[in-house]
Each structure stands twice: as structure tokens, then as C-alpha cells.
PDB file of C-alpha atoms in Angstrom:
ATOM      1  CA  MET A  21     -26.267  11.272  15.042  1.00 38.00           C
ATOM      2  CA  ILE A  22     -23.676  10.161  12.250  1.00 46.00           C
ATOM      3  CA  PRO A  23     -24.304   6.443  11.086  1.00 49.00           C
ATOM      4  CA  ASN A  24     -21.345   3.915  11.139  1.00 51.00           C
ATOM      5  CA  ARG A  25     -19.700   3.822   7.894  1.00 48.00           C
ATOM      6  CA  ALA A  26     -18.220   0.549   6.558  1.00 46.00           C
ATOM      7  CA  PRO A  27     -14.575   0.077   7.067  1.00 62.00           C
ATOM      8  CA  ILE A  28     -12.321   1.061   4.190  1.00 73.00           C
ATOM      9  CA  PRO A  29      -8.861  -0.287   3.379  1.00 77.00           C
ATOM     10  CA  VAL A  30      -7.163   2.995   4.223  1.00 86.00           C
ATOM     11  CA  ASP A  31      -8.678   2.693   7.840  1.00 90.00           C
ATOM     12  CA  LYS A  32      -5.944  -0.310   8.393  1.00 94.00           C
ATOM     13  CA  LEU A  33      -3.001   1.837   7.004  1.00 96.00           C
ATOM     14  CA  ALA A  34      -0.309   3.174   9.129  1.00 96.00           C
ATOM     15  CA  LEU A  35       2.363   5.345   7.884  1.00 95.00           C
ATOM     16  CA  ALA A  36       6.442   5.068   8.680  1.00 95.00           C
ATOM     17  CA  VAL A  37       8.129   8.017   7.496  1.00 93.00           C
ATOM     18  CA  VAL A  38      11.404   7.053   5.811  1.00 89.00           C
ATOM     19  CA  HIS A  39      14.141   9.828   6.388  1.00 75.00           C
ATOM     20  CA  ALA A  40      16.871   7.770   4.977  1.00 60.00           C
ATOM     21  CA  PRO A  41      19.056   9.640   2.237  1.00 53.00           C
ATOM     22  CA  ASP A  42      18.566   6.836  -0.314  1.00 49.00           C
ATOM     23  CA  ARG A  43      14.791   7.302  -0.222  1.00 53.00           C
ATOM     24  CA  ALA A  44      14.260  10.859   0.828  1.00 53.00           C
ATOM     25  CA  ILE A  45      14.887  13.594  -1.719  1.00 53.00           C
ATOM     26  CA  PRO A  46      17.756  15.711  -0.588  1.00 57.00           C
ATOM     27  CA  ALA A  47      16.767  19.100   0.204  1.00 57.00           C
ATOM     28  CA  PRO A  48      17.856  22.014   2.341  1.00 61.00           C
ATOM     29  CA  ALA A  49      16.293  21.842   5.987  1.00 58.00           C
ATOM     30  CA  GLY A  50      13.499  24.227   5.210  1.00 66.00           C
ATOM     31  CA  ALA A  51      12.470  22.442   2.277  1.00 76.00           C
ATOM     32  CA  ARG A  52      12.590  18.999   3.954  1.00 77.00           C
ATOM     33  CA  GLU A  53      10.374  20.460   6.778  1.00 83.00           C
ATOM     34  CA  GLU A  54       7.850  21.675   4.491  1.00 90.00           C
ATOM     35  CA  SER A  55       8.015  18.361   2.388  1.00 92.00           C
ATOM     36  CA  LEU A  56       7.327  16.636   5.670  1.00 93.00           C
ATOM     37  CA  ARG A  57       4.480  18.743   6.519  1.00 94.00           C
ATOM     38  CA  PHE A  58       2.833  18.142   3.064  1.00 95.00           C
ATOM     39  CA  LEU A  59       3.178  14.343   3.518  1.00 96.00           C
ATOM     40  CA  LEU A  60       1.653  14.447   6.960  1.00 96.00           C
ATOM     41  CA  GLN A  61      -1.104  16.660   5.890  1.00 96.00           C
ATOM     42  CA  THR A  62      -1.607  14.363   2.816  1.00 96.00           C
ATOM     43  CA  ALA A  63      -1.940  11.502   5.085  1.00 96.00           C
ATOM     44  CA  ALA A  64      -4.561  13.208   7.392  1.00 95.00           C
ATOM     45  CA  ASP A  65      -6.501  14.249   4.176  1.00 95.00           C
ATOM     46  CA  SER A  66      -6.532  10.527   2.916  1.00 94.00           C
ATOM     47  CA  GLY A  67      -7.889   9.197   6.185  1.00 94.00           C
ATOM     48  CA  VAL A  68      -4.466   7.576   7.529  1.00 95.00           C
ATOM     49  CA  THR A  69      -4.619   7.976  11.293  1.00 94.00           C
ATOM     50  CA  ARG A  70      -1.717   6.008  12.568  1.00 97.00           C
ATOM     51  CA  VAL A  71       2.094   6.808  12.528  1.00 97.00           C
ATOM     52  CA  ALA A  72       4.749   4.485  13.443  1.00 97.00           C
ATOM     53  CA  THR A  73       8.119   5.945  14.561  1.00 96.00           C
ATOM     54  CA  ARG A  74      11.518   4.783  15.489  1.00 93.00           C
ATOM     55  CA  PRO A  75      14.269   6.417  17.995  1.00 92.00           C
ATOM     56  CA  ASP A  76      16.697   6.826  15.135  1.00 86.00           C
ATOM     57  CA  GLY A  77      18.435  10.080  14.233  1.00 87.00           C
ATOM     58  CA  ASP A  78      16.214  13.244  14.071  1.00 90.00           C
ATOM     59  CA  GLY A  79      13.143  11.613  12.741  1.00 92.00           C
ATOM     60  CA  GLU A  80      10.984  12.076  15.870  1.00 95.00           C
ATOM     61  CA  ARG A  81      12.152  15.587  16.114  1.00 95.00           C
ATOM     62  CA  TRP A  82      11.318  16.469  12.580  1.00 93.00           C
ATOM     63  CA  LEU A  83       7.967  14.681  12.984  1.00 95.00           C
ATOM     64  CA  GLY A  84       7.245  16.839  16.078  1.00 95.00           C
ATOM     65  CA  GLN A  85       7.855  20.074  14.073  1.00 93.00           C
ATOM     66  CA  SER A  86       5.510  18.838  11.346  1.00 94.00           C
ATOM     67  CA  TRP A  87       2.328  17.691  12.808  1.00 95.00           C
ATOM     68  CA  PRO A  88      -0.795  19.218  11.219  1.00 93.00           C
ATOM     69  CA  PHE A  89      -3.093  21.011  13.896  1.00 87.00           C
ATOM     70  CA  PRO A  90      -5.067  19.458  15.342  1.00 87.00           C
ATOM     71  CA  SER A  91      -3.078  16.319  14.808  1.00 89.00           C
ATOM     72  CA  PRO A  92      -5.350  13.322  13.936  1.00 93.00           C
ATOM     73  CA  PHE A  93      -2.627  10.697  14.357  1.00 96.00           C
ATOM     74  CA  GLN A  94      -2.151   7.852  16.772  1.00 96.00           C
ATOM     75  CA  VAL A  95       1.663   7.542  17.022  1.00 97.00           C
ATOM     76  CA  SER A  96       3.614   4.409  18.072  1.00 98.00           C
ATOM     77  CA  VAL A  97       7.016   4.788  19.599  1.00 98.00           C
ATOM     78  CA  ARG A  98      10.040   1.876  19.635  1.00 98.00           C
ATOM     79  CA  THR A  99      12.326   1.247  22.290  1.00 98.00           C
ATOM     80  CA  VAL A 100      16.156   1.590  22.137  1.00 96.00           C
ATOM     81  CA  PRO A 101      18.016  -1.691  22.797  1.00 96.00           C
ATOM     82  CA  VAL A 102      17.908  -3.051  26.323  1.00 96.00           C
ATOM     83  CA  SER A 103      21.502  -3.301  25.939  1.00 93.00           C
ATOM     84  CA  ASP A 104      21.729   0.251  26.671  1.00 88.00           C
ATOM     85  CA  GLY A 105      20.178  -0.622  30.212  1.00 94.00           C
ATOM     86  CA  VAL A 106      16.458  -0.686  31.107  1.00 96.00           C
ATOM     87  CA  ASP A 107      16.578   2.711  32.814  1.00 97.00           C
ATOM     88  CA  ARG A 108      17.763   4.215  29.603  1.00 97.00           C
ATOM     89  CA  VAL A 109      15.110   2.440  27.569  1.00 97.00           C
ATOM     90  CA  GLU A 110      12.577   4.160  30.013  1.00 97.00           C
ATOM     91  CA  ALA A 111      13.868   7.585  29.739  1.00 97.00           C
ATOM     92  CA  ARG A 112      14.424   7.373  26.073  1.00 97.00           C
ATOM     93  CA  ALA A 113      10.611   6.281  25.675  1.00 98.00           C
ATOM     94  CA  ARG A 114       9.866   9.556  27.745  1.00 97.00           C
ATOM     95  CA  ARG A 115      12.186  11.595  25.609  1.00 97.00           C
ATOM     96  CA  SER A 116      10.462  10.282  22.405  1.00 97.00           C
ATOM     97  CA  LEU A 117       7.076  11.839  23.359  1.00 97.00           C
ATOM     98  CA  GLU A 118       9.032  15.090  23.998  1.00 97.00           C
ATOM     99  CA  ARG A 119      10.776  15.103  20.710  1.00 97.00           C
ATOM    100  CA  LEU A 120       7.371  14.200  18.935  1.00 97.00           C
ATOM    101  CA  GLY A 121       5.836  16.984  20.865  1.00 96.00           C
ATOM    102  CA  LEU A 122       3.131  14.861  22.317  1.00 96.00           C
ATOM    103  CA  PRO A 123       1.691  14.545  25.834  1.00 95.00           C
ATOM    104  CA  ARG A 124       1.101  10.749  25.470  1.00 96.00           C
ATOM    105  CA  GLY A 125       1.496   8.172  22.689  1.00 97.00           C
ATOM    106  CA  ASP A 126      -0.744   5.356  21.414  1.00 98.00           C
ATOM    107  CA  ALA A 127       2.006   2.435  21.674  1.00 98.00           C
ATOM    108  CA  LEU A 128       5.217   1.896  22.847  1.00 98.00           C
ATOM    109  CA  LEU A 129       6.696  -1.033  21.456  1.00 98.00           C
ATOM    110  CA  VAL A 130       9.923  -2.994  22.310  1.00 98.00           C
ATOM    111  CA  SER A 131      12.046  -2.900  19.072  1.00 96.00           C
ATOM    112  CA  SER A 132      13.303  -6.270  19.427  1.00 96.00           C
ATOM    113  CA  ALA A 133      11.483  -9.355  20.578  1.00 96.00           C
ATOM    114  CA  SER A 134      14.831 -10.763  21.702  1.00 96.00           C
ATOM    115  CA  ASP A 135      15.209  -8.033  24.409  1.00 96.00           C
ATOM    116  CA  LEU A 136      12.230  -9.720  26.005  1.00 96.00           C
ATOM    117  CA  ALA A 137      13.525 -12.956  25.685  1.00 93.00           C
ATOM    118  CA  GLY A 138      16.897 -12.373  27.405  1.00 91.00           C
ATOM    119  CA  THR A 139      17.693 -12.003  30.906  1.00 93.00           C
ATOM    120  CA  GLU A 140      16.441  -8.533  31.360  1.00 95.00           C
ATOM    121  CA  GLY A 141      13.121  -9.123  29.669  1.00 95.00           C
ATOM    122  CA  ARG A 142      10.973  -8.885  32.711  1.00 97.00           C
ATOM    123  CA  ALA A 143      12.504  -5.892  34.017  1.00 97.00           C
ATOM    124  CA  LEU A 144      12.090  -4.394  30.689  1.00 97.00           C
ATOM    125  CA  TRP A 145       8.463  -5.036  30.565  1.00 98.00           C
ATOM    126  CA  ASP A 146       7.858  -4.011  33.941  1.00 98.00           C
ATOM    127  CA  LYS A 147       9.450  -0.415  32.808  1.00 97.00           C
ATOM    128  CA  LEU A 148       6.777  -0.439  30.019  1.00 98.00           C
ATOM    129  CA  LEU A 149       4.007  -1.317  32.289  1.00 98.00           C
ATOM    130  CA  ALA A 150       4.881   1.588  34.457  1.00 98.00           C
ATOM    131  CA  LEU A 151       4.853   4.007  31.577  1.00 98.00           C
ATOM    132  CA  LYS A 152       1.207   2.579  30.615  1.00 98.00           C
ATOM    133  CA  ASP A 153       0.249   2.900  34.174  1.00 98.00           C
ATOM    134  CA  ARG A 154       1.057   6.571  34.359  1.00 97.00           C
ATOM    135  CA  GLY A 155      -0.802   7.147  31.210  1.00 97.00           C
ATOM    136  CA  LEU A 156       2.156   8.093  28.947  1.00 98.00           C
ATOM    137  CA  TYR A 157       1.249   5.505  26.591  1.00 98.00           C
ATOM    138  CA  ARG A 158      -2.172   3.838  26.053  1.00 98.00           C
ATOM    139  CA  ARG A 159      -0.634   0.523  24.761  1.00 98.00           C
ATOM    140  CA  ILE A 160       2.409  -1.527  24.932  1.00 98.00           C
ATOM    141  CA  GLY A 161       3.949  -4.408  22.821  1.00 98.00           C
ATOM    142  CA  PHE A 162       6.673  -5.670  20.889  1.00 98.00           C
ATOM    143  CA  CYS A 163       8.011  -5.978  17.304  1.00 98.00           C
ATOM    144  CA  ALA A 164       8.604  -9.522  16.108  1.00 97.00           C
ATOM    145  CA  SER A 165       9.095 -11.975  13.203  1.00 95.00           C
ATOM    146  CA  VAL A 166       8.242 -15.650  13.028  1.00 95.00           C
ATOM    147  CA  GLU A 167      11.344 -16.819  14.413  1.00 95.00           C
ATOM    148  CA  ASP A 168      11.042 -14.962  17.532  1.00 96.00           C
ATOM    149  CA  GLY A 169       8.000 -16.970  18.597  1.00 96.00           C
ATOM    150  CA  PRO A 170       5.605 -14.119  19.246  1.00 97.00           C
ATOM    151  CA  ALA A 171       2.834 -16.233  20.463  1.00 97.00           C
ATOM    152  CA  LEU A 172       4.926 -17.739  23.074  1.00 97.00           C
ATOM    153  CA  LEU A 173       6.022 -14.293  24.187  1.00 97.00           C
ATOM    154  CA  ALA A 174       2.484 -12.946  24.042  1.00 98.00           C
ATOM    155  CA  ARG A 175       1.351 -15.690  26.398  1.00 97.00           C
ATOM    156  CA  ARG A 176       4.271 -14.891  28.656  1.00 97.00           C
ATOM    157  CA  PHE A 177       3.749 -10.983  28.521  1.00 97.00           C
ATOM    158  CA  GLN A 178       0.271 -10.504  27.705  1.00 97.00           C
ATOM    159  CA  PRO A 179       1.010  -7.258  25.342  1.00 98.00           C
ATOM    160  CA  ASP A 180      -1.749  -5.043  24.050  1.00 98.00           C
ATOM    161  CA  VAL A 181       0.194  -5.092  20.328  1.00 98.00           C
ATOM    162  CA  VAL A 182       2.372  -7.007  18.611  1.00 98.00           C
ATOM    163  CA  GLN A 183       4.082  -5.583  15.323  1.00 98.00           C
ATOM    164  CA  LEU A 184       4.820  -8.524  13.262  1.00 97.00           C
ATOM    165  CA  LYS A 185       6.777  -8.908   9.848  1.00 95.00           C
ATOM    166  CA  CYS A 186       4.429 -10.316   7.372  1.00 95.00           C
ATOM    167  CA  ASN A 187       4.096  -9.975   3.667  1.00 96.00           C
ATOM    168  CA  LEU A 188       3.171 -11.350   0.225  1.00 95.00           C
ATOM    169  CA  LEU A 189       6.652 -13.045  -0.231  1.00 95.00           C
ATOM    170  CA  ASP A 190       7.065 -14.091   3.480  1.00 95.00           C
ATOM    171  CA  GLN A 191       3.410 -15.514   4.478  1.00 95.00           C
ATOM    172  CA  ARG A 192       4.622 -17.649   7.412  1.00 96.00           C
ATOM    173  CA  ALA A 193       2.758 -15.582  10.022  1.00 96.00           C
ATOM    174  CA  GLN A 194      -0.434 -16.523   8.233  1.00 95.00           C
ATOM    175  CA  ARG A 195       0.219 -20.033   6.878  1.00 94.00           C
ATOM    176  CA  THR A 196       1.543 -21.275  10.265  1.00 95.00           C
ATOM    177  CA  GLY A 197      -1.126 -19.972  12.410  1.00 96.00           C
ATOM    178  CA  VAL A 198       0.831 -17.349  14.101  1.00 97.00           C
ATOM    179  CA  LEU A 199      -1.680 -14.731  13.371  1.00 97.00           C
ATOM    180  CA  SER A 200      -4.677 -16.900  14.420  1.00 97.00           C
ATOM    181  CA  GLU A 201      -2.647 -17.463  17.761  1.00 97.00           C
ATOM    182  CA  LEU A 202      -2.134 -14.007  18.540  1.00 97.00           C
ATOM    183  CA  ALA A 203      -5.913 -12.999  17.709  1.00 96.00           C
ATOM    184  CA  ALA A 204      -6.912 -15.726  20.072  1.00 97.00           C
ATOM    185  CA  LEU A 205      -5.031 -14.241  22.735  1.00 97.00           C
ATOM    186  CA  ASP A 206      -6.709 -10.958  22.098  1.00 97.00           C
ATOM    187  CA  VAL A 207      -3.599  -9.208  21.049  1.00 97.00           C
ATOM    188  CA  THR A 208      -3.871  -6.316  18.244  1.00 97.00           C
ATOM    189  CA  VAL A 209      -1.712  -7.384  15.392  1.00 98.00           C
ATOM    190  CA  HIS A 210       0.136  -4.696  13.118  1.00 98.00           C
ATOM    191  CA  ALA A 211       1.915  -5.832  10.080  1.00 97.00           C
ATOM    192  CA  SER A 212       5.249  -4.573   8.915  1.00 96.00           C
ATOM    193  CA  SER A 213       7.728  -5.167   6.307  1.00 94.00           C
ATOM    194  CA  ILE A 214       4.760  -5.388   3.706  1.00 94.00           C
ATOM    195  CA  PHE A 215       6.857  -4.481   0.750  1.00 94.00           C
ATOM    196  CA  ALA A 216       9.392  -7.268   1.505  1.00 90.00           C
ATOM    197  CA  ASP A 217      12.392  -4.880   0.955  1.00 87.00           C
ATOM    198  CA  GLY A 218      11.198  -3.768  -2.518  1.00 89.00           C
ATOM    199  CA  LEU A 219      11.925  -7.264  -4.165  1.00 91.00           C
ATOM    200  CA  LEU A 220       8.985  -7.391  -6.294  1.00 89.00           C
ATOM    201  CA  PHE A 221       9.850  -3.819  -7.455  1.00 88.00           C
ATOM    202  CA  MET A 222      13.287  -4.833  -8.775  1.00 86.00           C
ATOM    203  CA  ASN A 223      14.476  -6.518 -11.890  1.00 81.00           C
ATOM    204  CA  SER A 224      16.589  -9.533 -11.685  1.00 79.00           C
ATOM    205  CA  GLU A 225      20.118  -7.562 -12.124  1.00 80.00           C
ATOM    206  CA  ALA A 226      19.352  -5.601  -9.188  1.00 83.00           C
ATOM    207  CA  LEU A 227      18.441  -8.092  -6.648  1.00 86.00           C
ATOM    208  CA  PRO A 228      21.040  -8.496  -3.723  1.00 86.00           C
ATOM    209  CA  VAL A 229      23.464 -11.173  -3.842  1.00 88.00           C
ATOM    210  CA  GLU A 230      21.822 -13.375  -1.163  1.00 86.00           C
ATOM    211  CA  MET A 231      18.459 -13.189  -3.014  1.00 87.00           C
ATOM    212  CA  HIS A 232      19.798 -14.275  -6.400  1.00 87.00           C
ATOM    213  CA  ARG A 233      18.436 -17.806  -5.949  1.00 88.00           C
ATOM    214  CA  HIS A 234      14.903 -16.601  -5.690  1.00 88.00           C
ATOM    215  CA  GLY A 235      15.374 -14.609  -9.091  1.00 89.00           C
ATOM    216  CA  PRO A 236      13.541 -17.137 -11.181  1.00 89.00           C
ATOM    217  CA  THR A 237      10.489 -17.267  -8.509  1.00 90.00           C
ATOM    218  CA  LEU A 238      10.332 -13.566  -8.227  1.00 92.00           C
ATOM    219  CA  SER A 239      10.220 -13.287 -12.248  1.00 91.00           C
ATOM    220  CA  ARG A 240       7.519 -15.669 -12.169  1.00 91.00           C
ATOM    221  CA  ILE A 241       5.487 -13.947  -9.493  1.00 93.00           C
ATOM    222  CA  ARG A 242       5.695 -10.653 -11.551  1.00 92.00           C
ATOM    223  CA  ARG A 243       4.804 -12.413 -14.579  1.00 92.00           C
ATOM    224  CA  ARG A 244       1.487 -13.720 -12.986  1.00 92.00           C
ATOM    225  CA  LEU A 245       0.706 -10.378 -11.614  1.00 93.00           C
ATOM    226  CA  ALA A 246       1.117  -8.635 -15.121  1.00 93.00           C
ATOM    227  CA  GLU A 247      -0.845 -11.274 -16.657  1.00 93.00           C
ATOM    228  CA  ALA A 248      -3.631 -10.403 -14.025  1.00 93.00           C
ATOM    229  CA  ARG A 249      -3.046  -6.828 -14.475  1.00 94.00           C
ATOM    230  CA  VAL A 250      -2.169  -6.027 -11.016  1.00 93.00           C
ATOM    231  CA  ASP A 251       0.529  -3.677 -10.085  1.00 92.00           C
ATOM    232  CA  PRO A 252       2.928  -5.281  -7.590  1.00 93.00           C
ATOM    233  CA  MET A 253       2.076  -2.547  -4.985  1.00 94.00           C
ATOM    234  CA  GLN A 254      -1.426  -3.297  -5.201  1.00 95.00           C
ATOM    235  CA  ALA A 255      -0.949  -6.967  -4.690  1.00 95.00           C
ATOM    236  CA  THR A 256       1.218  -6.353  -1.669  1.00 96.00           C
ATOM    237  CA  LEU A 257      -1.112  -4.220   0.013  1.00 96.00           C
ATOM    238  CA  ALA A 258      -4.257  -6.170  -0.996  1.00 95.00           C
ATOM    239  CA  TYR A 259      -2.589  -9.297   0.831  1.00 96.00           C
ATOM    240  CA  ALA A 260      -1.591  -7.376   3.998  1.00 96.00           C
ATOM    241  CA  LEU A 261      -4.857  -5.437   4.128  1.00 95.00           C
ATOM    242  CA  GLY A 262      -6.912  -8.797   3.629  1.00 94.00           C
ATOM    243  CA  LEU A 263      -5.492 -10.480   6.608  1.00 96.00           C
ATOM    244  CA  PRO A 264      -8.545 -10.697   9.106  1.00 95.00           C
ATOM    245  CA  GLU A 265      -6.279 -10.734  12.109  1.00 96.00           C
ATOM    246  CA  VAL A 266      -4.272  -7.821  11.184  1.00 97.00           C
ATOM    247  CA  THR A 267      -5.498  -4.301  12.436  1.00 96.00           C
ATOM    248  CA  ALA A 268      -2.849  -2.023  11.058  1.00 96.00           C
ATOM    249  CA  VAL A 269      -0.681  -2.313   8.024  1.00 97.00           C
ATOM    250  CA  VAL A 270       2.588  -0.172   8.284  1.00 97.00           C
ATOM    251  CA  ALA A 271       3.621   1.021   4.977  1.00 96.00           C
ATOM    252  CA  SER A 272       7.001   2.982   4.587  1.00 94.00           C
ATOM    253  CA  VAL A 273       6.888   6.194   2.591  1.00 94.00           C
ATOM    254  CA  ALA A 274       9.432   8.822   2.051  1.00 93.00           C
ATOM    255  CA  SER A 275       7.321  11.582   0.209  1.00 93.00           C
ATOM    256  CA  ALA A 276       3.598  12.781  -0.419  1.00 95.00           C
ATOM    257  CA  ALA A 277       3.731  11.299  -3.780  1.00 94.00           C
ATOM    258  CA  GLU A 278       4.725   7.686  -2.417  1.00 94.00           C
ATOM    259  CA  LEU A 279       1.812   8.040   0.052  1.00 96.00           C
ATOM    260  CA  ARG A 280      -0.545   8.872  -2.638  1.00 96.00           C
ATOM    261  CA  ALA A 281       0.681   5.801  -4.668  1.00 95.00           C
ATOM    262  CA  VAL A 282       0.112   3.633  -1.589  1.00 96.00           C
ATOM    263  CA  VAL A 283      -3.418   5.128  -0.799  1.00 96.00           C
ATOM    264  CA  ALA A 284      -4.409   4.697  -4.413  1.00 95.00           C
ATOM    265  CA  ALA A 285      -3.228   0.866  -4.379  1.00 94.00           C
ATOM    266  CA  ALA A 286      -4.969   0.309  -1.208  1.00 94.00           C
ATOM    267  CA  HIS A 287      -8.300   1.714  -2.607  1.00 93.00           C
ATOM    268  CA  ALA A 288      -8.164  -0.589  -5.766  1.00 91.00           C
ATOM    269  CA  PRO A 289     -10.283  -3.605  -5.850  1.00 90.00           C
ATOM    270  CA  THR A 290      -8.885  -6.470  -4.165  1.00 89.00           C
ATOM    271  CA  PRO A 291      -7.360  -8.894  -6.879  1.00 90.00           C
ATOM    272  CA  ALA A 292      -8.633 -12.328  -7.301  1.00 90.00           C
ATOM    273  CA  LEU A 293      -5.190 -14.070  -6.953  1.00 92.00           C
ATOM    274  CA  ASP A 294      -3.789 -17.248  -5.539  1.00 93.00           C
ATOM    275  CA  TRP A 295      -1.887 -15.689  -2.467  1.00 93.00           C
ATOM    276  CA  ALA A 296      -0.342 -19.003  -1.699  1.00 93.00           C
ATOM    277  CA  SER A 297       1.448 -19.182  -5.105  1.00 91.00           C
ATOM    278  CA  MET A 298       3.012 -15.665  -4.515  1.00 91.00           C
ATOM    279  CA  GLN A 299       5.262 -16.661  -1.519  1.00 91.00           C
ATOM    280  CA  LEU A 300       8.810 -17.531  -1.937  1.00 88.00           C
ATOM    281  CA  GLU A 301       8.932 -20.521   0.379  1.00 72.00           C
ATOM    282  CA  PRO A 302       5.911 -22.878   0.910  1.00 55.00           C
ATOM    283  CA  ALA A 303       4.449 -22.908   4.364  1.00 44.00           C
ATOM    284  CA  THR A 304       5.232 -26.602   4.683  1.00 38.00           C
ATOM    285  CA  ALA A 305       8.907 -25.581   4.297  1.00 36.00           C
ATOM    286  CA  THR A 306       8.744 -22.965   7.027  1.00 37.00           C
ATOM    287  CA  ALA A 307       6.511 -23.935   9.593  1.00 38.00           C
ATOM    288  CA  ALA A 308       9.197 -24.425  12.148  1.00 38.00           C
ATOM    289  CA  GLY A 309      13.018 -24.129  12.578  1.00 41.00           C
ATOM    290  CA  PRO A 310      15.600 -21.555  11.454  1.00 44.00           C
ATOM    291  CA  ASN A 311      14.552 -19.220   8.925  1.00 49.00           C
ATOM    292  CA  PRO A 312      15.087 -20.208   5.124  1.00 49.00           C
ATOM    293  CA  ARG A 313      18.013 -18.559   3.576  1.00 46.00           C
ATOM    294  CA  GLY A 314      16.937 -15.323   1.954  1.00 50.00           C
ATOM    295  CA  LEU A 315      13.563 -14.851   4.184  1.00 53.00           C
ATOM    296  CA  GLY A 316      15.423 -12.845   6.578  1.00 50.00           C
ATOM    297  CA  ARG A 317      15.922 -10.192   3.847  1.00 47.00           C
ATOM    298  CA  ILE A 318      12.344  -9.753   3.107  1.00 48.00           C
ATOM    299  CA  SER A 319      11.446  -9.258   6.603  1.00 46.00           C
ATOM    300  CA  SER A 320      14.149  -6.662   7.215  1.00 45.00           C
ATOM    301  CA  ALA A 321      12.145  -3.426   6.340  1.00 41.00           C
ATOM    302  CA  ALA A 322      10.026  -1.322   8.760  1.00 46.00           C
TER     303      ALA A 322
END
């Protein structure tokens, strides 16, 4: 009998492979596939057991051709927009498994909470329930941000999983109690957008126009991290991994080298930081109502 081991940070990590040309290194098809196989094998060797996918481009097909054997991964799949029709959503969810080369998936997530809030929300959810009942997906849920009212939607639809945008710079999901509400509903929470669109890794000159007003605050945060001898990646991961309500932290990577950096940062000792001082907007200013200007940006990445 193997004794239970204590959880380690990497147990919470989930991998989202970035295929976008601006992140992935251009390479011939064969080299690209070999690079992806190396990335996935590195993830498996590092103890990462979750992979989050999107139904965009050829990403699912490339993953399906590159899994290590036997594959150790639990794979989550996202739906196409309900504007394509609920029957199309169901068919595409089945097709995603075919492209991924999987007999079943771990989780099927509605890509946008607004699809559930719309007039076809119930019909859409019934399609997901049917796929779960047939054993094609073990769990179902949806992706959301704080503005979507995820706890209200969770009470209405009773999902297994909610993937929620939450990161060091935008801590509203924690500060306003949304994470606690979801946990109280026995919903598994996955945190996404944890690198806040890379804002902590940019200098002030490289910031997008809509983020210029946050430049001084970002500079102050980077200075505090430097004084504490904490790398921005270590800080962003430590915040997300330290949220007790969060079961999985989705990190986007484009190469095995990026993944190794993420895993190393996840294994680093948790820094003694005042997390509340690291957010761009105080919780009192973001507890309700519309998204403060700029925070939509830092919740935009997967």
C-alpha cells in the first residue's frame, strides 16, 4: 500500500497550450509536432495531470496527435458559441473528443457564461447534461468572470465546475466572496487568466493604451516584488495556487521551456507578501457593478 502523500503546488496546475503564432515558435509541421510532444511529455514528467483546450483552429487535432502513451491527462473541452445553435454545440463537443483522440473528456465547459444567461441557456445546458449522462464527459460547467454573476448561475444550473477569471492584479473573485459562494455550492473552481495578460512582465512603454493609467501602480507592484526578491511569475502563481477554494490553476504555455519555468515557480516557497496591496483596484471599488476600466483586459487571457 502506497501512503498518501501531501499535496504539492504542481498538483493544482492545469496546462493550456498556446498555438498562437505570436507565442509559439514558427517551425515546420514536423518540428512543431515534435515540440508539442516534448511539451506534453515534460508536463507528464513534471506531474501536471490536467490540460485545458479550446475548439479553435487545429489545436485539438495537434494535441490528439501528440499525447504521451499512456496519457496521464484529464482534459477539459470548451463549447463553440451557442449562436451557432445548440445542436451545433453538441455536435462540436463530440467532434472535439474525436479530434483529441479521446473516448471521453473530463469536463465540458460552456465557453461564455452569457450563453447560459441567454434565451437558449436551458436548452444548451440540457445538451451538456445529455452528453454527461452518456458518459462522454465526466463533468460539465461553464467559464465566467466576476461580471457574469457566476454564483447566481451556479445556483440555477448546478454545474460541477466553474472556470473563473482570477489573478493577482484582479482579485475580485476572492475579495467579493465569489469563490466562497461557489465553494459553498460544492462547485469545483478552476482559476484562469492567472498571468493577467502578461501585464506584470511588461515595462510601462509596452502597456496597451487602455492600461496606461495603471502604469504607475504596475511599476509600484513590480518594485515591491523586486524588493522582496520575488519574481513576477512566482508571485502570480503563488497567489492563485494559494486560494483554498481553487482546485486547478490554468497556466498558458507555448513551449516546454515556458512550462519548466512555470513548474519551477510553482515549486518555489510561497512568498510573504501583502496580496491585497498587489491588485489594481481595491475590493471596495469592485464589489459590484460594471467592470472598472482596464480590468477587462487583465481577465482576457485563458
